[in-house]
Amino acid sequence: MKRIAVGTEKGAYLLEGSGSSWTVDGPMFPGWKVTAFGQARDGSQLAAVGSNWFGIGIHRSRDFKEWSELESAPSWPDGEDRKMEQVWTFHGDGDRLWAGVAEAGLFTSDDGGVTWDPVPGLNEHRTRADWGPGFGGLCAHRVLTSGDRIWAAISAVGCFRSDDGGATWEPKNEGIPAVDSADGGERPEVGYCIHGLAHDPAQPDRMWRQDHLGMFRTVDGGDTWERNEEGLPSGFGFVIWRHPGTGRLLTVPLHSSESRVPVEGRLRAYASDDGGDSWGVAGEGWADSPQFTGVLRGAFDGDESGLFCFGTTGGKLWLTEDGGDSWRELAPAFPRIGAVRLVG
Amino acid sequence: MSVQVRLPRVLTDTAGVAPRHEAEGTTLGEVLESLFAGAPGLRRHLLDEEGRIRPHVLVFVDAAREARETTVGPDAEVQVLQAVSGG
């Protein structure tokens, strides 16, 4: 039996089952936006919630059914003009948990999420005054780690890398077009709208990046990026996900920054089996009818068994259980989906 | 001086706290601090980073919307409400 956690604008839901038989439990956290799921090293599950009225919170569970709110959560120091709007991502690395948040910043916890410390090397970066929000806000939405080398993706700002465990950070966006720079103008140090980031844990400097302005990859940890979007109907989208076993890359292209729905309503996951050299529609089973809906960066997950699942802004779930060869839409409908996580 | 504090269900259900609390204080700010002493997680949900009542949270004392500096009389009832907005 598989379990899929779904975070929506109105609560979280847990799907359990396989094949054509899935049960739905929820809503958990009724009335709250559920923005990210994570897992502490002791196996406990974490869910980040947010509210337009009551700020953010982090809840912990052993069974994904009974939850308790942790007393603390990432927070900016008292008196700050920065607002803690949302936890966008959790990333576990050994005993350390990372959280990426909006207003953009990173926090770490070494006690399973009970207490959180800011990462000043990034949060107070020398370029911080030049950070500006994109359409989705000013958010740190992805963290990847490999030993002391750490990457952070900040929307509308760029990719940052630390080579000293998070003490110091440098922007890593060479080869990426800046969102607002005029042709021929001097390249700004920040202002690169990274939407998604994935890497090969066995060769962590091999990375793929879904950017506002295209799909890119690097083989040197982000020092230089090159475009790789042959076969994609559009370079725009939010998702980039890599299967840890086969190396298959998956994305869900959307038409453009302006429309943010699939080209001609043809909702499809696209896959690359050659490291991004070429892309094609992943498998079969896609709807014939137009699907004018989006897929957000946190709403795609998968496991080694070949179960991949993504949720849409229209509140539907699509999944494959054979590594992307055959897809189907599940029957239940949910509020707008922003987070999907396969729960171990 | 003891006052009654009532919290909205959308907050109490998720935060795991009771909907009614006994709190102490002679100003609304003191009452809230007394409330937070027993339920620390509520501070983050009711106050912003600058210590102000969140913009979409309304706090009433005996049915009148009040600020933190408001004096709270004996046997007052403090009610926290969320703004009703959104789909």
Tab-separated table of C-alpha atoms in Angstrom:
chain	number	residue	atom	x	y	z
A	1	MET	CA	0.000	0.000	0.000
A	2	LYS	CA	1.233	3.461	-0.892
A	3	ARG	CA	0.531	6.759	0.851
A	4	ILE	CA	0.364	10.145	-0.848
A	5	ALA	CA	0.129	13.353	1.179
A	6	VAL	CA	-1.584	16.244	-0.562
A	7	GLY	CA	-1.270	19.829	0.665
A	8	THR	CA	-3.919	22.241	-0.564
A	9	GLU	CA	-5.261	25.728	-0.024
A	10	LYS	CA	-7.777	24.196	2.391
A	11	GLY	CA	-6.156	21.497	4.438
A	12	ALA	CA	-4.170	18.324	3.841
A	13	TYR	CA	-5.350	14.959	2.652
A	14	LEU	CA	-3.832	11.494	2.799
A	15	LEU	CA	-4.441	8.964	0.063
A	16	GLU	CA	-3.740	5.317	0.793
A	17	GLY	CA	-3.949	2.464	-1.653
A	18	SER	CA	-2.688	1.316	-5.020
A	19	GLY	CA	-3.976	0.571	-8.490
A	20	SER	CA	-7.574	1.669	-8.828
A	21	SER	CA	-8.286	1.550	-5.098
A	22	TRP	CA	-7.433	4.621	-3.052
A	23	THR	CA	-8.992	5.925	0.141
A	24	VAL	CA	-8.923	9.596	1.116
A	25	ASP	CA	-8.487	10.796	4.690
A	26	GLY	CA	-8.976	14.466	5.544
A	27	PRO	CA	-9.131	17.326	5.621
A	28	MET	CA	-6.370	17.638	8.167
A	29	PHE	CA	-5.721	21.213	9.394
A	30	PRO	CA	-9.157	22.346	8.132
A	31	GLY	CA	-9.155	25.889	6.860
A	32	TRP	CA	-5.359	26.129	6.759
A	33	LYS	CA	-3.149	26.175	3.709
A	34	VAL	CA	-0.746	23.221	3.859
A	35	THR	CA	2.418	24.279	2.124
A	36	ALA	CA	5.090	21.583	2.601
A	37	PHE	CA	5.706	18.138	3.986
A	38	GLY	CA	8.927	16.779	5.420
A	39	GLN	CA	10.379	14.015	7.504
A	40	ALA	CA	12.669	14.162	10.505
A	41	ARG	CA	15.421	11.610	10.941
A	42	ASP	CA	13.445	9.794	13.646
A	43	GLY	CA	10.799	9.081	11.033
A	44	SER	CA	8.250	11.577	12.292
A	45	GLN	CA	6.329	13.442	9.610
A	46	LEU	CA	6.228	17.209	9.388
A	47	ALA	CA	3.585	19.414	7.824
A	48	ALA	CA	3.913	23.158	7.402
A	49	VAL	CA	0.720	25.153	7.516
A	50	GLY	CA	-0.001	28.771	6.798
A	51	SER	CA	-2.914	31.060	7.204
A	52	ASN	CA	-3.709	34.471	5.833
A	53	TRP	CA	-4.826	35.333	9.351
A	54	PHE	CA	-2.725	33.364	11.817
A	55	GLY	CA	0.745	33.055	10.296
A	56	ILE	CA	2.622	29.774	9.955
A	57	GLY	CA	2.991	26.633	12.012
A	58	ILE	CA	4.735	23.276	11.846
A	59	HIS	CA	2.979	20.100	12.961
A	60	ARG	CA	4.484	16.697	13.693
A	61	SER	CA	2.979	13.236	13.491
A	62	ARG	CA	4.096	9.643	13.854
A	63	ASP	CA	1.283	8.158	11.772
A	64	PHE	CA	0.130	11.027	9.550
A	65	LYS	CA	-3.196	11.010	11.347
A	66	GLU	CA	-2.661	12.427	14.833
A	67	TRP	CA	-0.802	15.764	14.687
A	68	SER	CA	0.569	18.155	17.282
A	69	GLU	CA	1.841	21.641	16.592
A	70	LEU	CA	5.463	22.299	17.468
A	71	GLU	CA	5.938	25.189	19.836
A	72	SER	CA	8.371	26.979	17.562
A	73	ALA	CA	8.737	27.494	13.832
A	74	PRO	CA	11.140	29.488	11.671
A	75	SER	CA	10.684	33.132	12.534
A	76	TRP	CA	12.379	36.400	11.787
A	77	PRO	CA	13.707	38.256	14.822
A	78	ASP	CA	11.274	40.519	16.671
A	79	GLY	CA	11.072	43.956	15.128
A	80	GLU	CA	12.039	42.759	11.649
A	81	ASP	CA	10.277	44.190	8.654
A	82	ARG	CA	10.498	40.711	7.078
A	83	LYS	CA	7.311	38.696	7.383
A	84	MET	CA	7.222	34.928	7.839
A	85	GLU	CA	4.688	34.107	5.177
A	86	GLN	CA	5.133	30.434	4.399
A	87	VAL	CA	7.395	27.395	4.703
A	88	TRP	CA	8.028	26.362	1.116
A	89	THR	CA	10.202	23.302	1.567
A	90	PHE	CA	11.825	20.918	4.021
A	91	HIS	CA	15.036	19.075	3.255
A	92	GLY	CA	16.545	16.431	5.509
A	93	ASP	CA	20.290	15.745	5.568
A	94	GLY	CA	21.314	13.435	8.378
A	95	ASP	CA	20.316	14.957	11.691
A	96	ARG	CA	19.843	18.377	10.138
A	97	LEU	CA	16.579	19.659	8.746
A	98	TRP	CA	16.538	22.628	6.404
A	99	ALA	CA	13.526	24.817	5.806
A	100	GLY	CA	13.170	27.270	2.963
A	101	VAL	CA	10.705	30.041	3.662
A	102	ALA	CA	9.093	33.213	2.389
A	103	GLU	CA	10.011	36.001	2.856
A	104	ALA	CA	13.052	34.325	1.400
A	105	GLY	CA	15.465	32.697	3.779
A	106	LEU	CA	16.786	29.425	5.157
A	107	PHE	CA	16.512	27.973	8.639
A	108	THR	CA	17.984	24.786	10.111
A	109	SER	CA	16.949	22.498	12.912
A	110	ASP	CA	19.158	19.883	14.555
A	111	ASP	CA	16.445	18.552	16.854
A	112	GLY	CA	13.860	17.312	14.394
A	113	GLY	CA	12.087	20.645	14.005
A	114	VAL	CA	11.627	21.513	17.673
A	115	THR	CA	13.819	24.618	17.384
A	116	TRP	CA	15.008	26.517	14.310
A	117	ASP	CA	18.026	28.715	13.668
A	118	PRO	CA	18.401	31.188	10.812
A	119	VAL	CA	21.176	30.773	8.227
A	120	PRO	CA	22.684	34.264	8.338
A	121	GLY	CA	25.169	33.683	5.524
A	122	LEU	CA	22.256	33.516	3.106
A	123	ASN	CA	19.526	35.426	4.949
A	124	GLU	CA	21.764	38.474	5.369
A	125	HIS	CA	23.597	38.043	2.063
A	126	ARG	CA	25.371	41.087	0.668
A	127	THR	CA	22.921	41.070	-2.270
A	128	ARG	CA	19.846	40.935	-0.019
A	129	ALA	CA	18.804	44.529	-0.722
A	130	ASP	CA	18.469	43.625	-4.396
A	131	TRP	CA	16.210	40.611	-3.854
A	132	GLY	CA	12.742	41.187	-5.263
A	133	PRO	CA	9.645	38.988	-5.346
A	134	GLY	CA	8.271	37.159	-8.352
A	135	PHE	CA	4.635	36.370	-8.991
A	136	GLY	CA	4.728	33.695	-6.278
A	137	GLY	CA	6.445	35.951	-3.771
A	138	LEU	CA	9.999	36.099	-2.501
A	139	CYS	CA	10.558	32.509	-1.483
A	140	ALA	CA	13.373	30.021	-0.877
A	141	HIS	CA	11.701	26.945	-2.295
A	142	ARG	CA	14.376	24.280	-2.718
A	143	VAL	CA	17.399	23.089	-0.761
A	144	LEU	CA	19.802	20.380	-1.934
A	145	THR	CA	22.832	19.115	-0.044
A	146	SER	CA	25.939	17.041	-0.624
A	147	GLY	CA	28.270	17.185	2.338
A	148	ASP	CA	29.358	20.761	2.870
A	149	ARG	CA	28.091	21.759	-0.576
A	150	ILE	CA	24.573	23.167	-0.377
A	151	TRP	CA	22.320	24.737	-2.966
A	152	ALA	CA	19.352	27.016	-2.353
A	153	ALA	CA	16.841	28.179	-4.950
A	154	ILE	CA	15.184	31.540	-4.419
A	155	SER	CA	12.484	32.549	-6.844
A	156	ALA	CA	13.189	35.715	-8.802
A	157	VAL	CA	16.644	35.914	-7.175
A	158	GLY	CA	18.538	32.828	-8.323
A	159	CYS	CA	20.508	29.772	-7.326
A	160	PHE	CA	22.974	30.134	-4.460
A	161	ARG	CA	25.667	27.657	-3.458
A	162	SER	CA	27.614	27.225	-0.261
A	163	ASP	CA	30.804	25.180	-0.166
A	164	ASP	CA	31.293	25.467	3.576
A	165	GLY	CA	28.183	23.931	5.065
A	166	GLY	CA	26.054	27.051	4.793
A	167	ALA	CA	28.387	29.653	6.317
A	168	THR	CA	28.928	31.595	3.088
A	169	TRP	CA	27.009	31.625	-0.191
A	170	GLU	CA	27.589	32.725	-3.758
A	171	PRO	CA	25.061	33.240	-6.558
A	172	LYS	CA	25.407	30.570	-9.268
A	173	ASN	CA	23.544	31.717	-12.354
A	174	GLU	CA	26.105	32.023	-15.161
A	175	GLY	CA	24.349	31.130	-18.408
A	176	ILE	CA	20.861	31.932	-17.125
A	177	PRO	CA	19.089	34.948	-18.623
A	178	ALA	CA	18.071	37.561	-16.099
A	179	VAL	CA	14.369	38.295	-15.916
A	180	ASP	CA	14.638	42.051	-16.195
A	181	SER	CA	17.999	42.719	-17.852
A	182	ALA	CA	18.101	44.543	-21.135
A	183	ASP	CA	19.990	42.937	-24.028
A	184	GLY	CA	23.623	43.890	-23.903
A	185	GLY	CA	23.384	45.288	-20.429
A	186	GLU	CA	25.631	44.289	-17.580
A	187	ARG	CA	24.551	41.022	-15.992
A	188	PRO	CA	23.126	41.582	-12.534
A	189	GLU	CA	24.375	39.439	-9.682
A	190	VAL	CA	20.822	38.433	-8.721
A	191	GLY	CA	17.464	38.540	-10.483
A	192	TYR	CA	17.302	35.032	-11.980
A	193	CYS	CA	13.920	33.400	-11.543
A	194	ILE	CA	14.666	29.805	-10.671
A	195	HIS	CA	11.506	27.702	-10.423
A	196	GLY	CA	12.837	24.224	-9.668
A	197	LEU	CA	16.122	22.432	-8.981
A	198	ALA	CA	17.124	18.773	-8.968
A	199	HIS	CA	20.393	16.883	-8.962
A	200	ASP	CA	21.924	13.430	-9.154
A	201	PRO	CA	22.874	12.513	-5.578
A	202	ALA	CA	25.618	10.201	-6.881
A	203	GLN	CA	27.123	13.024	-8.949
A	204	PRO	CA	25.684	16.012	-7.101
A	205	ASP	CA	27.215	18.638	-9.370
A	206	ARG	CA	25.036	17.325	-12.227
A	207	MET	CA	21.931	19.467	-11.826
A	208	TRP	CA	18.803	20.430	-13.705
A	209	ARG	CA	16.963	23.681	-13.322
A	210	GLN	CA	13.486	24.668	-14.416
A	211	ASP	CA	13.779	28.388	-14.758
A	212	HIS	CA	11.262	31.080	-15.565
A	213	LEU	CA	13.035	31.458	-18.904
A	214	GLY	CA	13.739	27.851	-19.812
A	215	MET	CA	15.124	24.473	-18.796
A	216	PHE	CA	18.830	24.394	-17.977
A	217	ARG	CA	21.487	22.015	-16.666
A	218	THR	CA	24.951	22.174	-15.200
A	219	VAL	CA	27.711	19.641	-14.726
A	220	ASP	CA	29.815	21.804	-12.429
A	221	GLY	CA	27.485	22.432	-9.520
A	222	GLY	CA	26.029	25.574	-10.996
A	223	ASP	CA	29.192	27.397	-12.035
A	224	THR	CA	27.875	27.380	-15.602
A	225	TRP	CA	24.445	26.527	-16.974
A	226	GLU	CA	23.350	25.525	-20.484
A	227	ARG	CA	19.889	25.372	-21.984
A	228	ASN	CA	18.440	21.867	-22.541
A	229	GLU	CA	14.824	21.933	-23.649
A	230	GLU	CA	14.772	20.128	-27.021
A	231	GLY	CA	11.401	18.460	-27.382
A	232	LEU	CA	9.592	20.524	-24.775
A	233	PRO	CA	6.544	22.473	-25.997
A	234	SER	CA	7.561	25.358	-23.758
A	235	GLY	CA	10.518	26.268	-21.611
A	236	PHE	CA	8.241	27.555	-18.883
A	237	GLY	CA	7.091	25.511	-15.909
A	238	PHE	CA	7.802	24.876	-12.275
A	239	VAL	CA	8.597	21.169	-11.908
A	240	ILE	CA	11.903	19.397	-12.346
A	241	TRP	CA	12.131	15.991	-10.717
A	242	ARG	CA	14.706	13.233	-11.118
A	243	HIS	CA	14.075	9.569	-10.447
A	244	PRO	CA	16.817	8.486	-8.064
A	245	GLY	CA	17.196	5.035	-9.609
A	246	THR	CA	16.849	5.399	-13.366
A	247	GLY	CA	17.859	9.043	-13.631
A	248	ARG	CA	14.723	9.788	-15.640
A	249	LEU	CA	13.921	13.488	-15.534
A	250	LEU	CA	10.348	14.727	-15.433
A	251	THR	CA	8.759	18.111	-15.854
A	252	VAL	CA	5.317	19.502	-16.627
A	253	PRO	CA	5.628	22.335	-19.164
A	254	LEU	CA	3.267	25.288	-19.069
A	255	HIS	CA	2.662	27.714	-21.883
A	256	SER	CA	4.344	30.847	-20.645
A	257	SER	CA	4.826	33.238	-17.824
A	258	GLU	CA	1.681	34.993	-18.926
A	259	SER	CA	-0.742	32.067	-19.171
A	260	ARG	CA	0.701	29.396	-16.805
A	261	VAL	CA	-1.473	26.617	-18.222
A	262	PRO	CA	-0.409	23.789	-20.579
A	263	VAL	CA	0.117	24.593	-24.248
A	264	GLU	CA	-3.293	24.140	-25.938
A	265	GLY	CA	-4.556	22.604	-22.692
A	266	ARG	CA	-2.518	19.451	-23.297
A	267	LEU	CA	-1.554	18.568	-19.747
A	268	ARG	CA	1.367	16.152	-19.999
A	269	ALA	CA	4.410	15.217	-18.017
A	270	TYR	CA	7.503	15.237	-20.205
A	271	ALA	CA	10.431	12.926	-19.578
A	272	SER	CA	14.087	12.830	-20.538
A	273	ASP	CA	16.067	9.604	-20.355
A	274	ASP	CA	19.301	11.103	-21.627
A	275	GLY	CA	20.062	13.663	-18.960
A	276	GLY	CA	18.102	16.421	-20.634
A	277	ASP	CA	19.506	16.114	-24.170
A	278	SER	CA	15.987	15.459	-25.426
A	279	TRP	CA	12.478	15.434	-24.012
A	280	GLY	CA	9.216	13.748	-24.974
A	281	VAL	CA	5.752	13.119	-23.605
A	282	ALA	CA	5.970	10.641	-20.748
A	283	GLY	CA	3.840	7.622	-21.572
A	284	GLU	CA	0.128	7.428	-22.220
A	285	GLY	CA	-3.186	7.939	-20.523
A	286	TRP	CA	-3.403	11.694	-20.755
A	287	ALA	CA	-6.765	13.386	-21.101
A	288	ASP	CA	-8.022	14.111	-24.595
A	289	SER	CA	-10.045	17.054	-23.336
A	290	PRO	CA	-8.311	20.380	-22.655
A	291	GLN	CA	-6.861	20.716	-19.172
A	292	PHE	CA	-6.260	24.382	-18.483
A	293	THR	CA	-4.636	23.903	-15.122
A	294	GLY	CA	-1.166	24.339	-13.682
A	295	VAL	CA	1.304	22.236	-11.730
A	296	LEU	CA	3.340	23.977	-9.056
A	297	ARG	CA	6.903	23.272	-7.992
A	298	GLY	CA	6.124	21.408	-4.786
A	299	ALA	CA	3.314	19.362	-6.263
A	300	PHE	CA	5.334	16.565	-7.888
A	301	ASP	CA	6.905	13.618	-6.101
A	302	GLY	CA	7.861	10.043	-6.757
A	303	ASP	CA	9.642	7.040	-5.330
A	304	GLU	CA	12.072	4.392	-6.501
A	305	SER	CA	9.257	1.926	-7.221
A	306	GLY	CA	8.067	4.073	-10.121
A	307	LEU	CA	5.089	5.688	-8.417
A	308	PHE	CA	5.088	9.315	-9.530
A	309	CYS	CA	2.275	11.679	-8.638
A	310	PHE	CA	1.501	15.317	-9.252
A	311	GLY	CA	-1.318	17.630	-8.252
A	312	THR	CA	-2.787	20.496	-10.197
A	313	THR	CA	-3.967	23.972	-9.380
A	314	GLY	CA	-7.379	22.639	-10.412
A	315	GLY	CA	-7.248	20.184	-7.529
A	316	LYS	CA	-6.738	16.922	-9.402
A	317	LEU	CA	-4.088	14.240	-8.949
A	318	TRP	CA	-2.337	12.399	-11.743
A	319	LEU	CA	-0.217	9.335	-11.110
A	320	THR	CA	1.754	6.550	-12.677
A	321	GLU	CA	2.826	3.364	-10.992
A	322	ASP	CA	5.152	2.123	-13.737
A	323	GLY	CA	7.761	4.846	-13.865
A	324	GLY	CA	5.862	7.130	-16.199
A	325	ASP	CA	4.648	4.781	-18.959
A	326	SER	CA	0.948	4.901	-18.083
A	327	TRP	CA	-0.795	7.743	-16.319
A	328	ARG	CA	-4.272	8.269	-14.974
A	329	GLU	CA	-6.219	10.946	-13.171
A	330	LEU	CA	-7.606	9.962	-9.793
A	331	ALA	CA	-11.286	10.571	-9.201
A	332	PRO	CA	-11.232	12.701	-6.033
A	333	ALA	CA	-11.073	16.462	-6.417
A	334	PHE	CA	-9.307	18.736	-3.972
A	335	PRO	CA	-8.744	22.454	-3.468
A	336	ARG	CA	-5.768	23.999	-5.320
A	337	ILE	CA	-2.805	21.669	-4.735
A	338	GLY	CA	0.597	23.110	-3.820
A	339	ALA	CA	2.343	20.159	-2.169
A	340	VAL	CA	2.519	16.441	-2.909
A	341	ARG	CA	4.715	14.011	-1.021
A	342	LEU	CA	4.942	10.261	-1.086
A	343	VAL	CA	5.000	9.215	2.545
A	344	GLY	CA	7.336	6.385	3.427
B	1	MET	CA	-7.797	39.945	37.699
B	2	SER	CA	-9.219	37.033	35.758
B	3	VAL	CA	-10.868	37.414	32.378
B	4	GLN	CA	-12.293	34.937	29.907
B	5	VAL	CA	-10.645	34.548	26.495
B	6	ARG	CA	-12.441	32.863	23.626
B	7	LEU	CA	-10.594	31.680	20.517
B	8	PRO	CA	-11.920	30.779	17.051
B	9	ARG	CA	-12.264	27.128	16.199
B	10	VAL	CA	-10.103	27.302	13.060
B	11	LEU	CA	-7.239	28.190	15.389
B	12	THR	CA	-7.985	25.929	18.337
B	13	ASP	CA	-8.582	22.794	16.275
B	14	THR	CA	-5.270	23.026	14.470
B	15	ALA	CA	-3.183	24.477	17.292
B	16	GLY	CA	-4.513	21.906	19.722
B	17	VAL	CA	-5.603	24.391	22.365
B	18	ALA	CA	-8.888	24.857	24.216
B	19	PRO	CA	-11.449	27.340	22.850
B	20	ARG	CA	-11.837	29.051	26.237
B	21	HIS	CA	-9.105	30.205	28.586
B	22	GLU	CA	-8.852	31.987	31.918
B	23	ALA	CA	-6.231	34.741	31.665
B	24	GLU	CA	-4.916	37.507	33.896
B	25	GLY	CA	-4.212	41.167	33.212
B	26	THR	CA	-5.487	44.704	33.412
B	27	THR	CA	-4.808	45.577	29.774
B	28	LEU	CA	-5.527	43.591	26.672
B	29	GLY	CA	-1.780	43.229	26.095
B	30	GLU	CA	-1.312	41.728	29.542
B	31	VAL	CA	-4.217	39.365	28.995
B	32	LEU	CA	-2.666	38.145	25.759
B	33	GLU	CA	0.715	37.647	27.459
B	34	SER	CA	-1.035	35.624	30.153
B	35	LEU	CA	-2.684	33.566	27.438
B	36	PHE	CA	0.677	32.970	25.703
B	37	ALA	CA	2.261	31.827	28.976
B	38	GLY	CA	-0.085	28.839	28.965
B	39	ALA	CA	-0.083	28.303	25.206
B	40	PRO	CA	3.178	29.648	23.757
B	41	GLY	CA	2.386	28.662	20.188
B	42	LEU	CA	-0.502	31.121	20.089
B	43	ARG	CA	1.875	34.101	20.131
B	44	ARG	CA	3.032	33.343	16.586
B	45	HIS	CA	-0.551	33.013	15.387
B	46	LEU	CA	-1.964	36.167	16.971
B	47	LEU	CA	0.967	38.618	16.788
B	48	ASP	CA	3.207	39.553	13.874
B	49	GLU	CA	7.006	39.925	13.883
B	50	GLU	CA	6.669	43.396	15.317
B	51	GLY	CA	4.485	42.272	18.204
B	52	ARG	CA	1.310	43.764	16.785
B	53	ILE	CA	-1.994	41.944	16.557
B	54	ARG	CA	-2.041	40.406	13.078
B	55	PRO	CA	-3.879	42.521	10.501
B	56	HIS	CA	-6.685	40.037	9.926
B	57	VAL	CA	-7.138	39.072	13.561
B	58	LEU	CA	-9.708	41.033	15.505
B	59	VAL	CA	-9.713	41.131	19.298
B	60	PHE	CA	-12.844	42.276	21.040
B	61	VAL	CA	-13.290	43.188	24.705
B	62	ASP	CA	-16.920	42.936	25.748
B	63	ALA	CA	-18.011	43.161	22.117
B	64	ALA	CA	-15.925	46.237	21.234
B	65	ARG	CA	-12.828	45.956	19.037
B	66	GLU	CA	-9.833	47.065	21.069
B	67	ALA	CA	-6.067	47.587	20.896
B	68	ARG	CA	-3.436	46.033	23.125
B	69	GLU	CA	-3.300	49.093	25.340
B	70	THR	CA	-6.997	48.911	26.195
B	71	THR	CA	-7.785	48.549	29.886
B	72	VAL	CA	-9.659	45.353	30.625
B	73	GLY	CA	-12.211	45.486	33.413
B	74	PRO	CA	-13.072	42.798	35.923
B	75	ASP	CA	-14.962	39.820	34.520
B	76	ALA	CA	-14.411	41.058	30.962
B	77	GLU	CA	-14.698	38.663	28.076
B	78	VAL	CA	-11.981	38.820	25.429
B	79	GLN	CA	-12.900	37.292	22.098
B	80	VAL	CA	-10.455	36.632	19.259
B	81	LEU	CA	-12.002	36.526	15.818
B	82	GLN	CA	-10.562	35.956	12.382
B	83	ALA	CA	-11.480	38.204	9.534
B	84	VAL	CA	-13.946	36.491	7.233
B	85	SER	CA	-12.408	36.685	3.794
B	86	GLY	CA	-11.295	34.442	0.989
B	87	GLY	CA	-13.026	31.567	-0.774
